[in-house]
Short mmCIF file of C-alpha atoms in Angstrom, two decimals:
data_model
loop_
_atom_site.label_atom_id
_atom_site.label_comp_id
_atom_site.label_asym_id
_atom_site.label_seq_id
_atom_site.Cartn_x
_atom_site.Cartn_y
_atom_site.Cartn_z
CA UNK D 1 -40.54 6.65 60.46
CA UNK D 2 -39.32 4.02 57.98
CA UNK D 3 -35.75 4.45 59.04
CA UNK D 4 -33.64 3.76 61.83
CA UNK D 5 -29.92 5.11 63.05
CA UNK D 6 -28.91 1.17 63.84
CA UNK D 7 -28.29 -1.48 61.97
CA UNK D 8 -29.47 -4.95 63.16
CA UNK D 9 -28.96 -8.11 60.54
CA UNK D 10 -32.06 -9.69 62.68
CA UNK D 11 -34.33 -6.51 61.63
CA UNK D 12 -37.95 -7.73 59.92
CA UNK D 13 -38.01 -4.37 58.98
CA UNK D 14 -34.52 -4.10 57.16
CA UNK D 15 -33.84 -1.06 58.75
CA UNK D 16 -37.17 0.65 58.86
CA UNK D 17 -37.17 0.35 55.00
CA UNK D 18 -39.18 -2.71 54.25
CA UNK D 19 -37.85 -3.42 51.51
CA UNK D 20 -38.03 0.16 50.10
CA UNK D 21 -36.11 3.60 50.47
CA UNK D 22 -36.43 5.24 53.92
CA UNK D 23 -38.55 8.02 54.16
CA UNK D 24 -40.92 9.44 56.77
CA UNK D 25 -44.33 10.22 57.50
CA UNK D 26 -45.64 13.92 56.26
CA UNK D 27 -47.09 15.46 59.18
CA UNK D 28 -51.11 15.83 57.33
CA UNK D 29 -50.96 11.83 56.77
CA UNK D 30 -49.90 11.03 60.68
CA UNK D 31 -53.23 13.57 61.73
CA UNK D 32 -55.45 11.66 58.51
CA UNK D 33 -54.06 8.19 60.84
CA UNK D 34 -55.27 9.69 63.65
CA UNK D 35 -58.57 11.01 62.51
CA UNK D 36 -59.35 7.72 60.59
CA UNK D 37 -58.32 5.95 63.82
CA UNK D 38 -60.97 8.59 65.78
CA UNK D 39 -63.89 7.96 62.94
CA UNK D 40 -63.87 4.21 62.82
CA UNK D 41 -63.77 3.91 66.77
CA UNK D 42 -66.86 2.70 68.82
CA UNK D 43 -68.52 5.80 70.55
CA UNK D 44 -66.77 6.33 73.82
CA UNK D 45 -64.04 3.72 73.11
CA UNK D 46 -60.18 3.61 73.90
CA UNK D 47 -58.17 4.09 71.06
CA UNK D 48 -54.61 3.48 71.03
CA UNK D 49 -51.92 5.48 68.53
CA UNK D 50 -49.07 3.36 68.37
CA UNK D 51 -45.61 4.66 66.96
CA UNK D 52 -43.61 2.19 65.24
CA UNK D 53 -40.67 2.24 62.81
CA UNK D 54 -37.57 1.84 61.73
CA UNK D 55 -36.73 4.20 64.66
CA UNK D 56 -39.94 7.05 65.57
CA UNK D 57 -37.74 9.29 67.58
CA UNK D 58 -36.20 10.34 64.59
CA UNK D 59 -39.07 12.25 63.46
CA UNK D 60 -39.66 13.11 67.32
CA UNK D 61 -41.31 16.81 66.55
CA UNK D 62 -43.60 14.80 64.48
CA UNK D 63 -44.73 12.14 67.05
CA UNK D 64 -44.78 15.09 69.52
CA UNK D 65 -47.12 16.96 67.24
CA UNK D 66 -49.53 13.89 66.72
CA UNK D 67 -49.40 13.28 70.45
CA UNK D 68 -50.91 17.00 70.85
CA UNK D 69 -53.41 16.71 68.29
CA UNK D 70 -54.64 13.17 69.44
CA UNK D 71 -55.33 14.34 72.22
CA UNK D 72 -56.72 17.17 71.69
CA UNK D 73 -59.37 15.22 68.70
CA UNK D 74 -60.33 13.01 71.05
CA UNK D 75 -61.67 15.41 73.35
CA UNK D 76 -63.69 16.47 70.69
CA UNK D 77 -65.16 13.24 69.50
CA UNK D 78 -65.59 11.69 73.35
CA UNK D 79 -62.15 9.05 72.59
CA UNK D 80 -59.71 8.41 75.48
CA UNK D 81 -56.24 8.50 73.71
CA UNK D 82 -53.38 6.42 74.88
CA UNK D 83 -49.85 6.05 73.15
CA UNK D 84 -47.60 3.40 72.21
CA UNK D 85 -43.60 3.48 71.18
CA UNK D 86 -41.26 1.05 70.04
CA UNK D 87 -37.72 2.44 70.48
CA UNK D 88 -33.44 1.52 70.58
CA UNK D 89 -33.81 4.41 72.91
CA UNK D 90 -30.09 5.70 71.68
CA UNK D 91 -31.99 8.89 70.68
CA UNK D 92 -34.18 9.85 73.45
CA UNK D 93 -34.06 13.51 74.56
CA UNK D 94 -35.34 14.75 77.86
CA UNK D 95 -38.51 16.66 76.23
CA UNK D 96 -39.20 12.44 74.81
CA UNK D 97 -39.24 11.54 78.35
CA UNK D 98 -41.44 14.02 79.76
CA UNK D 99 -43.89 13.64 76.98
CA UNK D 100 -43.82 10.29 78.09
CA UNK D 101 -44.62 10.86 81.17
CA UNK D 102 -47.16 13.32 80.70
CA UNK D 103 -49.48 11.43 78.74
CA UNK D 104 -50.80 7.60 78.88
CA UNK D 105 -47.74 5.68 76.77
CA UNK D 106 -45.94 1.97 77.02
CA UNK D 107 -42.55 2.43 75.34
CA UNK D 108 -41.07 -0.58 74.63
CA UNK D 109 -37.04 -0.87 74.13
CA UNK D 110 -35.23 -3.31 72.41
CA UNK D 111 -32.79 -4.97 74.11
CA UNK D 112 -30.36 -7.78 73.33
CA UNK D 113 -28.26 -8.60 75.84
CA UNK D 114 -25.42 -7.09 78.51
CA UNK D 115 -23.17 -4.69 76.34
CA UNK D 116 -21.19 -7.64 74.76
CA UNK D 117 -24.15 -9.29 73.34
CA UNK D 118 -26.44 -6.03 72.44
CA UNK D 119 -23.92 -4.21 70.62
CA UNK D 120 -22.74 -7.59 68.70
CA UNK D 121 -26.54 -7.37 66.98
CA UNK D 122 -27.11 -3.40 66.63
CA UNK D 123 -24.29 -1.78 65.42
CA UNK D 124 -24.15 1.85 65.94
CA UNK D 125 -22.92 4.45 63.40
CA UNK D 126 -18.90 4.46 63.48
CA UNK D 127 -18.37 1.63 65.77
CA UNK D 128 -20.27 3.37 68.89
CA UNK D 129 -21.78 1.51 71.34
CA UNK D 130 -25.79 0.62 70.85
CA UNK D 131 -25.60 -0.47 74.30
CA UNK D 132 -23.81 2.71 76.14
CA UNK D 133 -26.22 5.09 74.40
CA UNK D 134 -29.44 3.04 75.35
CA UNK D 135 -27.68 2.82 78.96
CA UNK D 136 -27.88 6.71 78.03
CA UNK D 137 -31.22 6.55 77.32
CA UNK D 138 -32.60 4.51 80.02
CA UNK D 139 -30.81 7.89 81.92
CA UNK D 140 -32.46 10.59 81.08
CA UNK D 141 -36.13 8.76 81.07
CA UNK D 142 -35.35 8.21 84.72
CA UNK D 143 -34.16 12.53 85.32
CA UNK D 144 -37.21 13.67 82.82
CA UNK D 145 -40.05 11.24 83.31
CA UNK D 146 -41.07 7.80 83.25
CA UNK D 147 -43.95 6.40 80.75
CA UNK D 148 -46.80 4.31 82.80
CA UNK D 149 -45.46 0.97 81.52
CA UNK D 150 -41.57 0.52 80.17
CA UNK D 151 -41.17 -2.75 78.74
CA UNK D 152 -38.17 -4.40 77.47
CA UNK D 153 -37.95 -7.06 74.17
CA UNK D 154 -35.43 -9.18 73.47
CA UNK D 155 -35.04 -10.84 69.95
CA UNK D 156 -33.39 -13.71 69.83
CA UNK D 157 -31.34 -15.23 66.87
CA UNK D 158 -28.75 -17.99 66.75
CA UNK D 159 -26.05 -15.46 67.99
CA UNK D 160 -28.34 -14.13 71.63
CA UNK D 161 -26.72 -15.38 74.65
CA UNK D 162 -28.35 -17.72 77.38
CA UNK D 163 -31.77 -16.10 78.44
CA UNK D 164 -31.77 -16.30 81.68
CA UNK D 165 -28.82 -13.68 82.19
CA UNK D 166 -30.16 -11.50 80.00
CA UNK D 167 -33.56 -11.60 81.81
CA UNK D 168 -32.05 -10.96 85.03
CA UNK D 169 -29.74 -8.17 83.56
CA UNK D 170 -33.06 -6.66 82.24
CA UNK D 171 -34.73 -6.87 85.06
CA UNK D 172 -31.84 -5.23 86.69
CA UNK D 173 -32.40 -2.05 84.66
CA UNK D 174 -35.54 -1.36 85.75
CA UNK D 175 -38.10 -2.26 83.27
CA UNK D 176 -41.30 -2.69 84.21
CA UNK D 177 -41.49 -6.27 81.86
CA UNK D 178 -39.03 -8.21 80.04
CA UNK D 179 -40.23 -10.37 77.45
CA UNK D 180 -38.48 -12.78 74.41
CA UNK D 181 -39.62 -13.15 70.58
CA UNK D 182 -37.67 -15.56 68.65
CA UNK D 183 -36.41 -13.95 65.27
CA UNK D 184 -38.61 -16.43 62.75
CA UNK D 185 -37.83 -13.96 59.33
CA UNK D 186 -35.18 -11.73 58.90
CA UNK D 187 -33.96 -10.29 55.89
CA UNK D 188 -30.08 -12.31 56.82
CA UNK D 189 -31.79 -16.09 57.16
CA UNK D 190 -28.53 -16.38 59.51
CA UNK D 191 -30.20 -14.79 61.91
CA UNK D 192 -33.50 -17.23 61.94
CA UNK D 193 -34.61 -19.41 64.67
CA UNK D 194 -35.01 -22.67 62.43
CA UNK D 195 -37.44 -25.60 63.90
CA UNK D 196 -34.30 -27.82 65.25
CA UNK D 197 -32.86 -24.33 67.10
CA UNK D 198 -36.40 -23.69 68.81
CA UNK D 199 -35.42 -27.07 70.77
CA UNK D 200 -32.73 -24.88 72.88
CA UNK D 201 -34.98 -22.04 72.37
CA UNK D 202 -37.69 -24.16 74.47
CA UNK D 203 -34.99 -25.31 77.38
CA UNK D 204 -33.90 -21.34 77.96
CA UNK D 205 -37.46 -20.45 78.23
CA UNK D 206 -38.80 -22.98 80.31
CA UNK D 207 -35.20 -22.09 82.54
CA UNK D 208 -36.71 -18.53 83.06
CA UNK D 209 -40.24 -19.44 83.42
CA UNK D 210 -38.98 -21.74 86.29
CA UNK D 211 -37.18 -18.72 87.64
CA UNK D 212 -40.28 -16.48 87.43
CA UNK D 213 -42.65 -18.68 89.27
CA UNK D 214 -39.91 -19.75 91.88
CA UNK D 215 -40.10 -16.00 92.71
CA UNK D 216 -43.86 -15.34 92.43
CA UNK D 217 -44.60 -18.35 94.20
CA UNK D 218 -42.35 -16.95 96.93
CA UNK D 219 -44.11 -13.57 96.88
CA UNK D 220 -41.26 -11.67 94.98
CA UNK D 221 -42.01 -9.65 91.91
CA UNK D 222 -40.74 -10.91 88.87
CA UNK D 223 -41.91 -9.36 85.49
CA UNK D 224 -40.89 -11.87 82.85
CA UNK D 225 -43.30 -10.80 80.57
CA UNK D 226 -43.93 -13.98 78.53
CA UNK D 227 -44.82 -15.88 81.46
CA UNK D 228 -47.12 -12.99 83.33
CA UNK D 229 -48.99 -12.81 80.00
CA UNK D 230 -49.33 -16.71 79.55
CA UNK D 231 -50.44 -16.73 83.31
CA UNK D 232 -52.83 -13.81 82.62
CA UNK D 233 -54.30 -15.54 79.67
CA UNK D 234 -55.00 -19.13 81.46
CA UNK D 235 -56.39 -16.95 84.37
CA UNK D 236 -58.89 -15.32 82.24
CA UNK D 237 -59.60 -18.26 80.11
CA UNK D 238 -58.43 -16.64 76.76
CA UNK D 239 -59.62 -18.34 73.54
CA UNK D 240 -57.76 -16.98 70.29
CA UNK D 241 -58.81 -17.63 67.07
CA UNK D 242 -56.25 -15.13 65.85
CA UNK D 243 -52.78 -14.56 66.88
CA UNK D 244 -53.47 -10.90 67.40
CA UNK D 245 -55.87 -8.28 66.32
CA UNK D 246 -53.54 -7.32 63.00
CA UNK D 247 -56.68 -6.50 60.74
CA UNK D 248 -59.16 -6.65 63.22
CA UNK D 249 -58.23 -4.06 66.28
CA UNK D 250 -56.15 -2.64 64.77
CA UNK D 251 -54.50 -1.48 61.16
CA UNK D 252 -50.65 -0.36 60.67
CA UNK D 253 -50.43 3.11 58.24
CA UNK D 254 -47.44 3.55 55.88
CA UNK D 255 -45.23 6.83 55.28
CA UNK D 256 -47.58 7.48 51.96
CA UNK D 257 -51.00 6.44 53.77
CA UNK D 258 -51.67 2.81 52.86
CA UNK D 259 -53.24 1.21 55.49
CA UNK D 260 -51.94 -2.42 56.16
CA UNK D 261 -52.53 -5.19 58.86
CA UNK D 262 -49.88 -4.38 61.23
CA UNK D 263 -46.83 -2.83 61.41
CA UNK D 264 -44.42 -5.78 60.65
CA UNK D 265 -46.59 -5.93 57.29
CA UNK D 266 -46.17 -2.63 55.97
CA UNK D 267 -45.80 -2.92 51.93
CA UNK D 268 -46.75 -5.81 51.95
CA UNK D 269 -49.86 -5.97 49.08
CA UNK D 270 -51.11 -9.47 50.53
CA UNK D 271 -51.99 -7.74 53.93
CA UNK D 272 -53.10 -4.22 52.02
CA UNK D 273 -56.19 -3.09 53.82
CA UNK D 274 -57.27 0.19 52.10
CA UNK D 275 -55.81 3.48 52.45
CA UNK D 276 -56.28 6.55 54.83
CA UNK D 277 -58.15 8.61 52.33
CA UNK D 278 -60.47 5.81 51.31
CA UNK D 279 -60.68 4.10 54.81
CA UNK D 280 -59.85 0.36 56.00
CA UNK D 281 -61.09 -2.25 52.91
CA UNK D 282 -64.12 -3.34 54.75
CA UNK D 283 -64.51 -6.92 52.15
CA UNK D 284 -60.49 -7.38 52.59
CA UNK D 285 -60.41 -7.34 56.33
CA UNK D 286 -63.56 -9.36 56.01
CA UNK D 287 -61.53 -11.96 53.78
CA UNK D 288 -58.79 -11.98 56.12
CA UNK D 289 -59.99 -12.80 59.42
CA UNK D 290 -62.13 -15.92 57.63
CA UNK D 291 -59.49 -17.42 55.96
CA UNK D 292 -57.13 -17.21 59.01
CA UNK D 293 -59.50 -18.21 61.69
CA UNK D 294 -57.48 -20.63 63.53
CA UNK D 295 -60.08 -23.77 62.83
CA UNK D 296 -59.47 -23.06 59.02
CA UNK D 297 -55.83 -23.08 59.31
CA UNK D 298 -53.28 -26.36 58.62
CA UNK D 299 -51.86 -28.12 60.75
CA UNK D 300 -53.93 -25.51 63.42
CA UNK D 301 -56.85 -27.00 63.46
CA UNK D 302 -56.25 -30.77 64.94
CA UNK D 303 -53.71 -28.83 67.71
CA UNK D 304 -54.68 -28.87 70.94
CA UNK D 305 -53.22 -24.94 71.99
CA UNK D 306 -54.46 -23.61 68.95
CA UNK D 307 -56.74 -21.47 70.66
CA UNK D 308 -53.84 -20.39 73.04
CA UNK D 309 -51.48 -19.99 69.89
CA UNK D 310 -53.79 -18.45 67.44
CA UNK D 311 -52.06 -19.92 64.80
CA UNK D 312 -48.87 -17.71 64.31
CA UNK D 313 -47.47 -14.30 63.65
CA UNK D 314 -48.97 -13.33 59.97
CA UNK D 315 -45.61 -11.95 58.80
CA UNK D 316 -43.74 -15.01 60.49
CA UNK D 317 -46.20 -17.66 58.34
CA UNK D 318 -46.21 -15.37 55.21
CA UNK D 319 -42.36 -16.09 54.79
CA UNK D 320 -41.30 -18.99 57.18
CA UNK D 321 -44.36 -20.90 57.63
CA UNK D 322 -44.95 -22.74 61.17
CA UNK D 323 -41.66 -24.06 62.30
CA UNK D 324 -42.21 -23.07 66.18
CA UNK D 325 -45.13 -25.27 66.23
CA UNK D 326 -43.38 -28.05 68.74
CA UNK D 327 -42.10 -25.19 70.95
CA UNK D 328 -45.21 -23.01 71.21
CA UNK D 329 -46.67 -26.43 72.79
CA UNK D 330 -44.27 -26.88 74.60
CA UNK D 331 -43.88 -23.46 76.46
CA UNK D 332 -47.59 -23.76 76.89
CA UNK D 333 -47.58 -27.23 78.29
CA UNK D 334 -44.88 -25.95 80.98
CA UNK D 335 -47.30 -23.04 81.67
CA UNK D 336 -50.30 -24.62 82.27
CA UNK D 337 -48.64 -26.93 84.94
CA UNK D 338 -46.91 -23.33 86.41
CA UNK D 339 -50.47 -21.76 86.13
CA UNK D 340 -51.47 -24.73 88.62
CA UNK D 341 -48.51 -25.04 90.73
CA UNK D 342 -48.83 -20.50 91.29
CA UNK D 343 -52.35 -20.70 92.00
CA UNK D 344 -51.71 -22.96 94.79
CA UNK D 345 -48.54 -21.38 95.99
CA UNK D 346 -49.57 -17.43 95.59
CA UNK D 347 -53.01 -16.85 94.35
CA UNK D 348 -52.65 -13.05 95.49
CA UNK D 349 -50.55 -12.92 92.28
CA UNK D 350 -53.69 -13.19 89.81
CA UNK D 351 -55.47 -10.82 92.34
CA UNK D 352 -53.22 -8.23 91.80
CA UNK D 353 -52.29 -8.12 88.08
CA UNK D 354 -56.32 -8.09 87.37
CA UNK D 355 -56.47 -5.13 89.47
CA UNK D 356 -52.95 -3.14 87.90
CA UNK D 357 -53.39 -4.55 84.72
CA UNK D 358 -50.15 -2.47 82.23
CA UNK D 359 -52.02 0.12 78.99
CA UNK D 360 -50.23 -3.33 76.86
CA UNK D 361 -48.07 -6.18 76.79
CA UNK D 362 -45.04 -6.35 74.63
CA UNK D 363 -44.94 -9.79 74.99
CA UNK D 364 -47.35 -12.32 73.70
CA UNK D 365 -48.34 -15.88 75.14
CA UNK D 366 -45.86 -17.46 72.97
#
């Protein structure tokens, strides 16, 4: 659905639009998304239908339709389908919630704050309250079903307010994971993270990583979701080359059918990667991942995280280049010496999230 009910000055998306006119996806091209998904899969593989927008629960009988038929496909061609949303959850309606609930999904919610500082960056049509109806909406998923893994994200611009409240107020609401991305590109620049504001950015997130491994060292849950995934990463010995798998894992289809990287580079014809009808551009993808292999990257390849980092958000060093670089080290610098100081103090903790692993993380190492 390239569209949305808000309006957030801090949106990559500008509204769902991308640049463009809203519109939304015709029901044949979501099932040609899912088929292509089903035909390029591995035999016996998990795929994953992610719904993104703009806002997707305003075309909910569509992603309720496309839930049905995914399913249903990938009995037929031996595919375990799981779900993923990314919602304001101001428009959730019970039937949402049990669909939820009834089927594999991580919704993810975005979330900016305590009521003061969320409805300061989403405003609401005629002056209502983002925060009240997502309040709302955090209501009825708790009367009509809860999804397997409900994550909240937090973008923060120039205007979010110190971090560590609005962790704790997060947590307080009962999602499952509460994670931070700093706003790099937005379509208002006053909303960007420059390179001297990711020095503050760095002090409030190394305040709630202390938090987070005060408590897990203690034995106390804690799901800041950056710092569970960094720990989860250093347990497991991660090495990234890439920042994600936009191009690679996974593909991102428009309202008309292209097929692009991800979903924060819909439009976009640098990251065009075929269409639906044609199938993913085999050479392009090919192209892609060589020229942005970390190693091949500047000023990547002399860093010392880069295979933690992976080199950056695409969309983020499309339009803003690198200007997190001193941060990302820093954050990871503070979590290697937490990774150390937990698996002294609790090393049931890495025991248990290998075991009750969530379907996926809305928060990245970074």
């Amino acid at each position: 659905m390239q569209a949305c009910n808000l309006s957030c000055g801090h949106c990559y998306a500008d509204e769902g639009r991308f640049g463009g006119a809203a519109r939304a996806m015709p029901r044949a091209t979501a099932y040609a998304a899912v088929d292509r998904l089903l035909a390029e899969a591995a035999p016996g593989a998990d795929v994953v239908v992610g719904f993104m927008g703009g806002e997707p629960l305003l075309a909910r009988h569509l992603v309720h339709d496309v839930v049905g038929y995914a399913v249903r496909a990938g009995a037929t061609t031996g595919h375990r389908v799981r779900f993923a949303l990314t919602t304001n959850l101001t428009t959730v309606r019970p039937e949402d919630a049990t669909l939820f609930a009834e089927h594999p999904f991580t919704v993810t919610v975005s979330l900016d704050g305590d009521r003061a500082g969320h409805d300061a960056l989403r405003r609401a049509p005629g002056g209502a309250s983002a925060y009240d109806r997502l309040r709302a909406g955090l209501d009825t998923v708790a009367r009509h079903g809860r999804p397997r893994h409900l994550s909240a994200r937090v973008s923060v611009t120039p205007y979010t307010g110190r971090l560590l409240d609005i962790l704790e107020h997060g947590i307080t609401l009962g999602f499952d994971e509460v994670g931070f991305g700093a706003v790099v590109s937005a379509p208002d620049p006053a909303y960007e993270i420059d390179t001297e504001a990711f020095a503050g950015f760095l002090e409030q997130m190394t305040a709630c990583g202390e938090r987070a491994l005060a408590e897990l060292s203690a034995g106390r849950d804690y799901p800041f979701g950056n710092f569970q995934t960094a720990m989860e990463q250093l347990h497991r010995g991660a090495h990234r080359p890439y920042p994600c798998g936009a191009g690679a894992g996974y593909l991102s289809a428009s309202a008309e059918g292209g097929l692009y990287a991800c979903h924060r580079l819909v439009d976009d014809p640098a990251f065009a990667m075929g269409s639906l009808a044609a199938g993913p551009d085999t050479a392009t993808r090919r192209r892609h991942l060589a020229d942005r292999h970390v190693d091949r990257q500047e000023p990547c390849r002399s860093c010392w995280a880069r295979y933690l980092c992976g080199g950056g958000c695409y969309h983020e060093v499309s339009r803003r280049g690198r200007p997190g670089c001193d941060y990302i080290r820093g954050w990871l610098s503070f979590c290697l010496r937490a990774y150390a100081e937990l698996g002294q103090a609790a090393p049931e903790f890495f025991e248990q999230r290998s075991s009750a692993a969530p379907l996926a993380s809305s928060a990245s190492t970074v």
